[in-house]
Structure formats: C-alpha cells, structure tokens
mmCIF file of C-alpha atoms in Angstrom:
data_model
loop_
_atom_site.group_PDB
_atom_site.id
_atom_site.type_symbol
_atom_site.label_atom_id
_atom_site.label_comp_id
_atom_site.label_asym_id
_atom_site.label_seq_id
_atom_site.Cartn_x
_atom_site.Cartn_y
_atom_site.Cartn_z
ATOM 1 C CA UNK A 4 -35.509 -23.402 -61.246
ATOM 2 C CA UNK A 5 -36.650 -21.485 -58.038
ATOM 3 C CA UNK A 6 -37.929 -17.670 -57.832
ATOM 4 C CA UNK A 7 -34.353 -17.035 -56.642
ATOM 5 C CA UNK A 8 -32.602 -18.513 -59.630
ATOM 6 C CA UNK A 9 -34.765 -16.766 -62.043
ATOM 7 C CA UNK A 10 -34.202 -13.036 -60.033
ATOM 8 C CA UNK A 11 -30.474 -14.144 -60.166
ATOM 9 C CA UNK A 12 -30.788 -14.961 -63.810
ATOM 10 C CA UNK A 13 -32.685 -11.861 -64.491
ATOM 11 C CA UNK A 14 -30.750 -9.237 -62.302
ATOM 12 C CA UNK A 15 -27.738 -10.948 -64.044
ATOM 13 C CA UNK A 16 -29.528 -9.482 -67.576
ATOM 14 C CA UNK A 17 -30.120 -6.892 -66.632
ATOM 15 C CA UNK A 18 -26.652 -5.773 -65.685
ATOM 16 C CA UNK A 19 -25.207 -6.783 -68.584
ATOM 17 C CA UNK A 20 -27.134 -4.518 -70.959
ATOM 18 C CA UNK A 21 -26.763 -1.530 -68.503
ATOM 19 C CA UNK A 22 -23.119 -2.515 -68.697
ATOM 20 C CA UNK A 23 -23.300 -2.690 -72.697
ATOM 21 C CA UNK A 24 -25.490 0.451 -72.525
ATOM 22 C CA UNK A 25 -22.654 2.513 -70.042
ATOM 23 C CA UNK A 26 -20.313 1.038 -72.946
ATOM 24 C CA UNK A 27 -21.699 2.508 -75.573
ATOM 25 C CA UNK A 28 -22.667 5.866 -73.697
ATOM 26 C CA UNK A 29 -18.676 6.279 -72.863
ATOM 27 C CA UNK A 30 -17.836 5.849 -76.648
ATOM 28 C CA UNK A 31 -20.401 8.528 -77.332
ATOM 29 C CA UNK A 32 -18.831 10.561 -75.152
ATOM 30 C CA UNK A 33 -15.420 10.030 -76.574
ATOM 31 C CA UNK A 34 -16.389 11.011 -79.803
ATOM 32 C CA UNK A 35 -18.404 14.124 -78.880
ATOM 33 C CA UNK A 36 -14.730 15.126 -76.427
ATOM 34 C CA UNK A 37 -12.973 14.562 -79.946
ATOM 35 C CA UNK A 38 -15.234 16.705 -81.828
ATOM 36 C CA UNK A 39 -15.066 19.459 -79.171
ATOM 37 C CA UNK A 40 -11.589 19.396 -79.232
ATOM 38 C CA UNK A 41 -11.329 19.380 -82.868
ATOM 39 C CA UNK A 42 -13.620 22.545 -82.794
ATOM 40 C CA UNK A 43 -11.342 24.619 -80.582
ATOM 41 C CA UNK A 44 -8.459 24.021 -82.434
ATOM 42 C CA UNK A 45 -10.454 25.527 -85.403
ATOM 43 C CA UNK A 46 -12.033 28.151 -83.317
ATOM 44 C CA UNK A 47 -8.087 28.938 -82.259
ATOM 45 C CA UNK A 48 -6.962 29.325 -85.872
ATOM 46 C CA UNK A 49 -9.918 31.565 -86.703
ATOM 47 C CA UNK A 50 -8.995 33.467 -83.726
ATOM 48 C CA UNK A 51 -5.380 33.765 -84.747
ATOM 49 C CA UNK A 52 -6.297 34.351 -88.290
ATOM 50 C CA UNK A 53 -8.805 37.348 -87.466
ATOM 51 C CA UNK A 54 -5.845 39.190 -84.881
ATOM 52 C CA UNK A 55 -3.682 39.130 -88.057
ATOM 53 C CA UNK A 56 -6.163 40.410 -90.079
ATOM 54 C CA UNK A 57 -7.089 43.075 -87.106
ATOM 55 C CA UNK A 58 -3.447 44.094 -86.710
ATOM 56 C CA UNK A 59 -2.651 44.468 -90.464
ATOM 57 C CA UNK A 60 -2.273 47.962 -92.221
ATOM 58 C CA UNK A 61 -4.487 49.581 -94.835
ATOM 59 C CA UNK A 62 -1.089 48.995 -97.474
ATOM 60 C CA UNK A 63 -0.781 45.211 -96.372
ATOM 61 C CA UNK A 64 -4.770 44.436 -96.595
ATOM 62 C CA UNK A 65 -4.517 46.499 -100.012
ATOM 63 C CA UNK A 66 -1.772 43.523 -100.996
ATOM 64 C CA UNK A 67 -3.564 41.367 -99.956
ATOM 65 C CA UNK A 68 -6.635 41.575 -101.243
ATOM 66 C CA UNK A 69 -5.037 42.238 -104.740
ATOM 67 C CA UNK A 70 -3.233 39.102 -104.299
ATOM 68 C CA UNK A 71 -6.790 36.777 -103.899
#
C-alpha cells in the first residue's frame, strides 16, 4: 500500500464519520425545530387562554370560579 493509498484510505474515514456526524447533528436539529414548534403552539393557547381571562367580567370570573 503506498503513502497515497493510505491518505486516500484515511481521508475516505474520515469523511464518512463527519458525514455520520452531520447526520446525526441534522436529526438533532429536527427534533429541537419540533419541540420549538410544539412550544409555540402551547405558548399560543396560553396566550389565547389569558386574553379570555383578561376580557372577562367580574359576574363571568365570579361563575367561573364557582364552577372549578
């Protein structure tokens, strides 16, 4: 085997775990988008749950509250 064969053979390695490593970063990554996107949905319901709770009268909180 010559030097060239065994840079070939070792470049060759090496790109194939940065390519398993870029792999495995981009599933990371998927999973933290899905997360992020799964906490603004919930941050949107909190948000649309507080303006009702903002907008509601002292005779509709009074109801209710007595109905909890």
């Amino acid at each position: 085997m010559t030097d060239n064969d065994r840079l070939g053979a070792a470049i060759e390695q090496h790109v194939s775990k940065l390519e398993a490593e870029n792999k495995k970063l981009r599933e990371e990554k998927y999973d933290l988008e899905k997360q992020v996107l799964s906490l603004c949905d919930e941050v949107e319901s909190k948000s649309i749950e507080l303006h009702r709770w903002e907008n509601m009268t002292a005779e509709e909180l009074g109801e209710m509250i007595a109905g909890m």
